Tab-separated table of C-alpha atoms in Angstrom:
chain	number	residue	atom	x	y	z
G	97	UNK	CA	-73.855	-52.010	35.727
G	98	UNK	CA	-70.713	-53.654	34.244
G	99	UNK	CA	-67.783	-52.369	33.181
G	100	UNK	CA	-68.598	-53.102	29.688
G	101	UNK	CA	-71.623	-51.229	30.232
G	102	UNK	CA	-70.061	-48.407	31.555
G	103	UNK	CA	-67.725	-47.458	28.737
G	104	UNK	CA	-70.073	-47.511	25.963
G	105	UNK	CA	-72.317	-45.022	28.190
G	106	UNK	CA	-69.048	-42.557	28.625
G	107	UNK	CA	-68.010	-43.173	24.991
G	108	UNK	CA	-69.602	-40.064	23.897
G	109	UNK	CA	-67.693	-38.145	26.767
G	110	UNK	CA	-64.580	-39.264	25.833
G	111	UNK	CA	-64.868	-38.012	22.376
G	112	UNK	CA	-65.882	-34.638	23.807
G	113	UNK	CA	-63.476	-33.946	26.270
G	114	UNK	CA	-59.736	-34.992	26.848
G	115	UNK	CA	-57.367	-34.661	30.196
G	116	UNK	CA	-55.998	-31.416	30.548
G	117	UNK	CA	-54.764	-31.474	26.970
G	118	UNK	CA	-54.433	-28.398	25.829
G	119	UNK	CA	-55.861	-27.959	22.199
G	120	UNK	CA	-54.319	-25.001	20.015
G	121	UNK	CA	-56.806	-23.868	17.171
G	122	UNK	CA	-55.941	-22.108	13.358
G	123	UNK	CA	-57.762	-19.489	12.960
G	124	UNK	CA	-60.841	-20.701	10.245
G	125	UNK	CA	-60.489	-23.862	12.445
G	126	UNK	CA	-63.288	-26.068	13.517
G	127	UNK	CA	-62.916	-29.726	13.781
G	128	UNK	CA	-60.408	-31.668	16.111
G	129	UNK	CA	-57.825	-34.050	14.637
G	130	UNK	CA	-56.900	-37.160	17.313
G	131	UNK	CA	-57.612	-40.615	17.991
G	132	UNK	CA	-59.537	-41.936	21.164
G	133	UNK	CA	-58.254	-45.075	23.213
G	134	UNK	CA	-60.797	-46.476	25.350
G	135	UNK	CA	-59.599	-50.374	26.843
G	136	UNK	CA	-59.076	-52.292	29.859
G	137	UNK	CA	-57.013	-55.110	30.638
G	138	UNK	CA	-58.679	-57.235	32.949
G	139	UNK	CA	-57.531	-60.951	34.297
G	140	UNK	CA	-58.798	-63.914	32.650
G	141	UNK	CA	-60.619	-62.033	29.817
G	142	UNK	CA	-59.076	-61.461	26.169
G	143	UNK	CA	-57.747	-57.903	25.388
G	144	UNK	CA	-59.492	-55.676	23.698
G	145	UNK	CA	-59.700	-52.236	22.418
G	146	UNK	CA	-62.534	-49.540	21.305
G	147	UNK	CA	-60.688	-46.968	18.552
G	148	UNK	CA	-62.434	-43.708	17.280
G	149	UNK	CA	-62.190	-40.693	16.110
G	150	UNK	CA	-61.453	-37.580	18.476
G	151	UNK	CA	-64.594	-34.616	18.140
G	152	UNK	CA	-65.216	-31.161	19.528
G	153	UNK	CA	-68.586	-31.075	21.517
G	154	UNK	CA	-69.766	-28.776	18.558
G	155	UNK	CA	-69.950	-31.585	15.798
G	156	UNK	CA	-71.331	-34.102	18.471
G	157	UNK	CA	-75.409	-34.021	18.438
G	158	UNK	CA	-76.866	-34.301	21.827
G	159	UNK	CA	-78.039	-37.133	23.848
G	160	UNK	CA	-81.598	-36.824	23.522
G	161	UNK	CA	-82.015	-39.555	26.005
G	162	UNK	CA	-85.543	-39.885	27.748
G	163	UNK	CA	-83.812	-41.176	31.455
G	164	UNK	CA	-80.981	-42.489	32.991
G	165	UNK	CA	-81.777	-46.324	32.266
G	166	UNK	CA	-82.564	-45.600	28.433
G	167	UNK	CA	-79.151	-43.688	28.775
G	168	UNK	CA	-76.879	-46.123	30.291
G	169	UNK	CA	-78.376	-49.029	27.940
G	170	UNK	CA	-78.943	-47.936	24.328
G	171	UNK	CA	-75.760	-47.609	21.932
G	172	UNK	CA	-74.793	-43.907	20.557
G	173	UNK	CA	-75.601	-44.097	16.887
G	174	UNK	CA	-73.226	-41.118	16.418
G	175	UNK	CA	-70.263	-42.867	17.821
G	176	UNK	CA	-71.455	-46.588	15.687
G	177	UNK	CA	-71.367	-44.915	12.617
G	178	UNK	CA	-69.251	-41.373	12.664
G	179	UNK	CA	-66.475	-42.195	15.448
G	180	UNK	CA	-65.834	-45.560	15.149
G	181	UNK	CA	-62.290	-46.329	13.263
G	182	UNK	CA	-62.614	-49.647	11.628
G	183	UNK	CA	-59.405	-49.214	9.823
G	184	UNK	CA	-56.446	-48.405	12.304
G	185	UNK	CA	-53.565	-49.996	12.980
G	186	UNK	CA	-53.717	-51.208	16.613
G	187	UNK	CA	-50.447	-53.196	17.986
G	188	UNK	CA	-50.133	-54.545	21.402
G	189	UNK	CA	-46.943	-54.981	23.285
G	190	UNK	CA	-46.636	-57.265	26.356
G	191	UNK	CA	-43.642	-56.738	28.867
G	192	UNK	CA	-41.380	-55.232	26.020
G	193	UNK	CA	-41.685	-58.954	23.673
G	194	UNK	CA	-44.500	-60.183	22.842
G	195	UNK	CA	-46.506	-57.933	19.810
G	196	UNK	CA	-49.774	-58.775	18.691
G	197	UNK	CA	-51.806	-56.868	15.614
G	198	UNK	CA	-55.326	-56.545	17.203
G	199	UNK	CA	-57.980	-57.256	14.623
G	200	UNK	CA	-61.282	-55.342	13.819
G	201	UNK	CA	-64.718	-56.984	15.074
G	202	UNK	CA	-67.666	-55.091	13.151
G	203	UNK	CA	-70.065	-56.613	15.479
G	204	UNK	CA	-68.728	-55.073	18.605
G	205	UNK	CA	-67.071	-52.045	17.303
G	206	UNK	CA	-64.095	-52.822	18.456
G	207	UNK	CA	-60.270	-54.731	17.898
G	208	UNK	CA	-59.746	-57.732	19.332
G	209	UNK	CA	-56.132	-59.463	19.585
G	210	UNK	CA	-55.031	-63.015	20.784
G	211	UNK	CA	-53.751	-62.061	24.281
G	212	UNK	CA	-55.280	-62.719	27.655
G	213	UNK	CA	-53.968	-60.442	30.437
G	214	UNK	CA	-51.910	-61.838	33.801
G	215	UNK	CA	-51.231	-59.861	36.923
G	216	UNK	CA	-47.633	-57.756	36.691
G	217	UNK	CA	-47.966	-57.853	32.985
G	218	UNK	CA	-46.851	-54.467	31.307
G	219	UNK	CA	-49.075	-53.633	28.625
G	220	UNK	CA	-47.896	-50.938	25.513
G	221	UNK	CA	-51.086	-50.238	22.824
G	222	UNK	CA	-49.901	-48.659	20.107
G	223	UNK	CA	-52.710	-46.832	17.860
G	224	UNK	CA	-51.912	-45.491	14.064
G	225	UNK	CA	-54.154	-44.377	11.058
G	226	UNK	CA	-54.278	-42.493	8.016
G	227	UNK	CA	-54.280	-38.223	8.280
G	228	UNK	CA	-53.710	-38.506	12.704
G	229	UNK	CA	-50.428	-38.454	14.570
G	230	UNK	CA	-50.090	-41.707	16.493
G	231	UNK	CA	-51.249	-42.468	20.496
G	232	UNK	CA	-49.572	-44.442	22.920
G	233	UNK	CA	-50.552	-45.623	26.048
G	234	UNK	CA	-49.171	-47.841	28.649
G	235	UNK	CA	-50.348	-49.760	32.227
G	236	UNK	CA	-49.446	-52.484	34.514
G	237	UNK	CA	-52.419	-55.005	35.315
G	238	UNK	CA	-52.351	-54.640	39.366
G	239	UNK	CA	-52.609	-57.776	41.589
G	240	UNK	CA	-55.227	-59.542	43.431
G	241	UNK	CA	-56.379	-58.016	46.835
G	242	UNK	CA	-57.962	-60.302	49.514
G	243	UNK	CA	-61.383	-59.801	50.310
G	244	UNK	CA	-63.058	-61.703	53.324
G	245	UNK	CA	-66.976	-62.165	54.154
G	246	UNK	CA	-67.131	-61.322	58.214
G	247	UNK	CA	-71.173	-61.465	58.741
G	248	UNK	CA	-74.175	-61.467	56.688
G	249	UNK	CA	-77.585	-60.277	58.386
G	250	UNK	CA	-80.852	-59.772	56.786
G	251	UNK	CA	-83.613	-57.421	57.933
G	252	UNK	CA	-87.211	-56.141	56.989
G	253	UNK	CA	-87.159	-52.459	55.697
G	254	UNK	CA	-90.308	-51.676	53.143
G	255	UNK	CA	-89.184	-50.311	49.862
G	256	UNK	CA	-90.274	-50.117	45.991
G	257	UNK	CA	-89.139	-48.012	43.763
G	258	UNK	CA	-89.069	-47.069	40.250
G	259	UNK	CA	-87.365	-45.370	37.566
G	260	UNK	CA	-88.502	-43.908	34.356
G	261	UNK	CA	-89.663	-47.623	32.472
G	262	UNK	CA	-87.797	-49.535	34.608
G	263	UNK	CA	-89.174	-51.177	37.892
G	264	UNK	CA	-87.013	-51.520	41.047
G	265	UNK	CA	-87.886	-55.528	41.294
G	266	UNK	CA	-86.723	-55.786	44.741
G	267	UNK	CA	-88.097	-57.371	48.444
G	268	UNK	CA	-88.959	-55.236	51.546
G	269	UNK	CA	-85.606	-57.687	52.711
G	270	UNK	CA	-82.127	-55.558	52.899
G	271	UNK	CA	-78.866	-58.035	53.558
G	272	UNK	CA	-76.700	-56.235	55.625
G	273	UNK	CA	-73.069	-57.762	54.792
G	274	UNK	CA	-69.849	-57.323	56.776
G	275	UNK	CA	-66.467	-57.149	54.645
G	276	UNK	CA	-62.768	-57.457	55.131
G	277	UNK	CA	-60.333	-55.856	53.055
G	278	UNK	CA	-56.398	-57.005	53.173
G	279	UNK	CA	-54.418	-54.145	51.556
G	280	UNK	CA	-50.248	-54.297	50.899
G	281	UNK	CA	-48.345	-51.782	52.198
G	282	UNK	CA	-45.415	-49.496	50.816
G	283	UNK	CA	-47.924	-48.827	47.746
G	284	UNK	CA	-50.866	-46.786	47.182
G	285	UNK	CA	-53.933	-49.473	46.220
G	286	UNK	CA	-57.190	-48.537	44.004
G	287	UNK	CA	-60.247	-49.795	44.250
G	288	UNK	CA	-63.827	-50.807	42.868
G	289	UNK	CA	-66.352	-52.354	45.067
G	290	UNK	CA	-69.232	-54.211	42.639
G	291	UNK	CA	-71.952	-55.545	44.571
G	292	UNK	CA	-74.457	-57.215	42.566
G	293	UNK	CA	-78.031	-58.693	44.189
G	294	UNK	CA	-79.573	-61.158	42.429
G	295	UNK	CA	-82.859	-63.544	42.000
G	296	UNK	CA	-84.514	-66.008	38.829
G	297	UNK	CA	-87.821	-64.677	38.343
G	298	UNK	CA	-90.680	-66.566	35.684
G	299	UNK	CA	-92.658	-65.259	33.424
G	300	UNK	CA	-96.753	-65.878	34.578
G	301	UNK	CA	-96.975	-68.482	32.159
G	302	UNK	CA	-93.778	-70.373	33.352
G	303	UNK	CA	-92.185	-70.049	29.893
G	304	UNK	CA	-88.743	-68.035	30.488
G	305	UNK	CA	-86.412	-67.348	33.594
G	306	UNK	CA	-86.152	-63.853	33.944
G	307	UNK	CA	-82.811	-62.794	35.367
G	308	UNK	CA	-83.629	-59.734	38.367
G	309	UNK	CA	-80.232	-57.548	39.719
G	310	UNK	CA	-79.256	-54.677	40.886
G	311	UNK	CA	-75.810	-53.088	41.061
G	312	UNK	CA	-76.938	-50.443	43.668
G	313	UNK	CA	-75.848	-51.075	46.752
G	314	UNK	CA	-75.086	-48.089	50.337
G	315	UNK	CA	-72.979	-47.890	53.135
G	316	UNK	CA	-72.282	-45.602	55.545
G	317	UNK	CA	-68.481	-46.150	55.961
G	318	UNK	CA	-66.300	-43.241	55.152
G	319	UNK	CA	-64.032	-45.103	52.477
G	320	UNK	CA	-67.672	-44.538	50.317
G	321	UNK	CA	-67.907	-40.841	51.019
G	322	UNK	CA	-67.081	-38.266	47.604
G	323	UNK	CA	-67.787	-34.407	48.629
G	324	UNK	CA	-68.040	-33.772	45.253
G	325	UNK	CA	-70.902	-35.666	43.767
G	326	UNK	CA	-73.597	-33.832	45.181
G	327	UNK	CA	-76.808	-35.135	43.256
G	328	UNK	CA	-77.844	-38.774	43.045
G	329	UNK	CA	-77.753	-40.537	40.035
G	330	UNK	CA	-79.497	-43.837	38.561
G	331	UNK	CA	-79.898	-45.246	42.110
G	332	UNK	CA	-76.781	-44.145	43.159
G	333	UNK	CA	-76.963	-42.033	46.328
G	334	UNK	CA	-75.601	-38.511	46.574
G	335	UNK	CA	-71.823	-38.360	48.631
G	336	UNK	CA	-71.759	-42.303	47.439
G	337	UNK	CA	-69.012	-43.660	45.103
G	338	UNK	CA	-67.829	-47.167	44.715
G	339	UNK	CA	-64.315	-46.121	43.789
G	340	UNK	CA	-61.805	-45.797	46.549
G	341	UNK	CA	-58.203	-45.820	47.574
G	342	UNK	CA	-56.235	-47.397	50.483
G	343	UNK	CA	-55.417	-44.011	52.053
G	344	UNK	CA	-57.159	-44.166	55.235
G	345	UNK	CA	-55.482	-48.348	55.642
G	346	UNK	CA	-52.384	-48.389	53.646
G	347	UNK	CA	-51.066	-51.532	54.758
G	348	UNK	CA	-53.427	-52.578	57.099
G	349	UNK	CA	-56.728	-55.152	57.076
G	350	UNK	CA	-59.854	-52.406	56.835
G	351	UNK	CA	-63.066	-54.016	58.187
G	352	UNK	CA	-66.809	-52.445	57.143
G	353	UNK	CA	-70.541	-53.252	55.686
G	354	UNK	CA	-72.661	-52.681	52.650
G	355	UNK	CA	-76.460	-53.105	52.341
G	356	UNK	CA	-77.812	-54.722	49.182
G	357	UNK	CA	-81.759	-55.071	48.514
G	358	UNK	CA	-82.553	-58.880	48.141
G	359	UNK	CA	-84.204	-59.279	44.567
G	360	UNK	CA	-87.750	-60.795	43.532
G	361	UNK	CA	-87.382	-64.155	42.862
G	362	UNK	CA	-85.654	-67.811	43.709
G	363	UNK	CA	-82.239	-68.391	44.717
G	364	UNK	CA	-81.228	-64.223	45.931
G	365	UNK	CA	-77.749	-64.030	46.087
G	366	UNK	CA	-74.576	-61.388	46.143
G	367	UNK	CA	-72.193	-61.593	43.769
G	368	UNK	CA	-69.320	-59.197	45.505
G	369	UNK	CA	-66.011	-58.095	43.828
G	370	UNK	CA	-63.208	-56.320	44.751
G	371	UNK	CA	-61.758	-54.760	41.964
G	372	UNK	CA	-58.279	-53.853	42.250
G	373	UNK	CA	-57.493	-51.368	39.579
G	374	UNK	CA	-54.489	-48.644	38.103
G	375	UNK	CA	-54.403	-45.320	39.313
G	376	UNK	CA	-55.307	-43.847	35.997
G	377	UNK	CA	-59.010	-46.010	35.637
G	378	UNK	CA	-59.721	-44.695	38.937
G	379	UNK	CA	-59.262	-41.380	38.534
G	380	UNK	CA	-61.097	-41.503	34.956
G	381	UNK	CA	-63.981	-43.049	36.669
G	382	UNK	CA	-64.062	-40.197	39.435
G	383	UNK	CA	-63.849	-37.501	36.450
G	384	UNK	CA	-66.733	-39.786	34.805
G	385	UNK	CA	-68.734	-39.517	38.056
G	386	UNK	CA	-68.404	-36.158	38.296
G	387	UNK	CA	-69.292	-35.255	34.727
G	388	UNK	CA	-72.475	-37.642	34.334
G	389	UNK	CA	-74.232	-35.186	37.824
G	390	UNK	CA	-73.017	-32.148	35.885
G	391	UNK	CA	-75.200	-29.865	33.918
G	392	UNK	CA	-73.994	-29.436	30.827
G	393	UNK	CA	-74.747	-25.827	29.356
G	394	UNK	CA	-72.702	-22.414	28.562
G	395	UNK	CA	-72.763	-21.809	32.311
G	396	UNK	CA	-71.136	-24.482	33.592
G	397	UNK	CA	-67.157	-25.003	34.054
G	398	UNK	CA	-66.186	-27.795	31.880
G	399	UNK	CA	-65.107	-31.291	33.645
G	400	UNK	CA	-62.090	-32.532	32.627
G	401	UNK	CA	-62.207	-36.844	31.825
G	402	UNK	CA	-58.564	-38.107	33.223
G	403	UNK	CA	-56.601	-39.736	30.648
G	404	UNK	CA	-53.653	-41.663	29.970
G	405	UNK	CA	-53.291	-41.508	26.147
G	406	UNK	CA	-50.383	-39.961	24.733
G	407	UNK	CA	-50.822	-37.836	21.264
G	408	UNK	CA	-54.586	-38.809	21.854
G	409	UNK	CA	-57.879	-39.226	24.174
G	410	UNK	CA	-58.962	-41.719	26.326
G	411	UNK	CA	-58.308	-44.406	28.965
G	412	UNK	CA	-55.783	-47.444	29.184
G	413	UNK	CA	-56.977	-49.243	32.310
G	414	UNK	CA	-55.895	-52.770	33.939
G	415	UNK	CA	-58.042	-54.320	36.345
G	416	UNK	CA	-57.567	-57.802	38.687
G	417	UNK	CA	-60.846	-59.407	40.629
G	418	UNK	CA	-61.265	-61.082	44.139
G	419	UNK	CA	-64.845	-62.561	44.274
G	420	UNK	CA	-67.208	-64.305	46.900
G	421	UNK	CA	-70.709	-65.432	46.638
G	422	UNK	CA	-73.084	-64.834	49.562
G	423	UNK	CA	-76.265	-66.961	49.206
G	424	UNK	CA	-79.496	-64.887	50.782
G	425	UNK	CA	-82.238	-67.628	50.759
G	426	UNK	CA	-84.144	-68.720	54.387
């Protein structure tokens, strides 16, 4: 699942629940006044910027979502048409000179602006509209981390499995692949590990190329191992998260494996990437983590969603890819 992917499933969340803001109530009270920052400034790819509305979990309806694929993949109609601000005023700042007015997109819900993001580049986002005191946020995009391909080893291990309406499209062939992360020193480093598997399917009748992939991938290293998540979720094994910092090899070049299942179809590959990103997007995405295995009812202590916005809700992250390609075939 991409990133992309990712934030429009937490969207909802975000509007519920803030970090460790503390929210002081009228009495006759009931709604929640704020705006919501949700963008990420990754390398290569022009800036942009989802804006809505802050809400209290008791105007939200509830996600009456059948499973966790119909979940992750259809849009919130609540957030399209309630949260959404079409009509802010959203100005970018880049290293303290260059301003740009980020423009509304109806099609994507979101503001768009002119800029393309660089490594060291310190980004300012500025948020204002009508009735809501302003948010501020602020990030450095991080640099590139090398990431090395050791080994590569494929072996027979029989496995289907399915979930909900969607099929697990995968070979009884797991590709057992050896990695070597370089990480700085004097610095504290975060990190995403994406591992994608994928194969080009056909339709029976030859007509269409059907794209098969799979983000889920295991290890058994200990860089991989969260206490905290306890349940599995959408493929994802329990103890297992893909977001990890350079505590146990500050400094130092960290060698270890991942096993990906190869896909049904021609040409299986693995795309790998090593995202480096800001300490704030990883800890919202261990908060999200945490939240999506929790049960949400009157029972159960409330998670709070790490944020960076100031006056506001939300996330200001900055992310920087390494990438390698490991072809599967014979």
């Amino acid at each position: 699942m991409n990133f992309r992917t990712l934030m429009i499933a937490c969207m909802s969340v975000l509007i519920i629940w803030g970090c460790e803001h503390v929210i002081d109530f009228q009495e006759g009270d009931s709604k929640l006044q704020g705006i919501t920052i949700n963008a990420l400034a990754v390398t290569d790819t022009v800036f942009t910027a989802s804006i809505s509305r802050a809400y209290l979990f008791t105007e939200v309806p509830a996600l009456n979502y059948m499973d966790y694929w119909e979940y992750e993949t259809r849009p919130d109609p609540f957030y399209e048409k309630e949260a959404v601000m079409s009509e802010a005023e959203v100005e970018l700042t880049v290293n303290g000179q260059e301003k740009y007015t980020m423009r509304y997109t109806p099609l994507h819900f979101n503001y768009t602006s002119d800029y393309i993001p660089k490594s060291g580049d310190h980004i300012a986002l500025r948020v204002k509209a009508d009735g809501l005191e302003p948010a501020f946020a602020e990030t450095v995009v991080p640099g590139i981390q090398q990431l090395e391909v050791l080994n590569c080893e494929k072996y027979y291990e029989k496995g289907h499995t399915s979930s909900g309406s969607l099929s697990d499209m995968s070979q009884d062939t797991v590709a057992r692949i050896t990695l070597r992360i370089t990480d700085p020193g004097n610095e504290s480093n975060y990190y995403r590990l994406k591992v994608r598997s994928i194969a080009y399917d056909k339709r029976a009748d030859d007509s269409e190329e059907i794209l098969q992939y799979s983000d889920i991938y295991s290890s058994s290293d200990v860089i991989f191992m969260n206490e905290q998540l306890t349940k599995s979720y959408g493929g994802w094994a329990a103890y297992f998260s893909n977001v990890f910092d350079d505590h146990l090899f500050n400094g130092k070049k960290y060698t270890f494996s991942i096993e990906t299942r190869l896909r049904l179809g021609e040409h299986p590959h693995a795309v790998i990437e090593l995202q480096s990103i800001t300490r704030d997007l990883y800890y919202y995405l261990k908060s999200i983590m945490l939240y999506r295995i929790t049960d949400q009812d009157a029972y159960t202590e409330a998670i709070q969603i790490h944020c960076n916005i100031n006056n506001g809700w939300g996330i200001l992250g900055g992310m920087e890819t390494e990438k390698q390609i490991i072809r599967l075939g014979q």
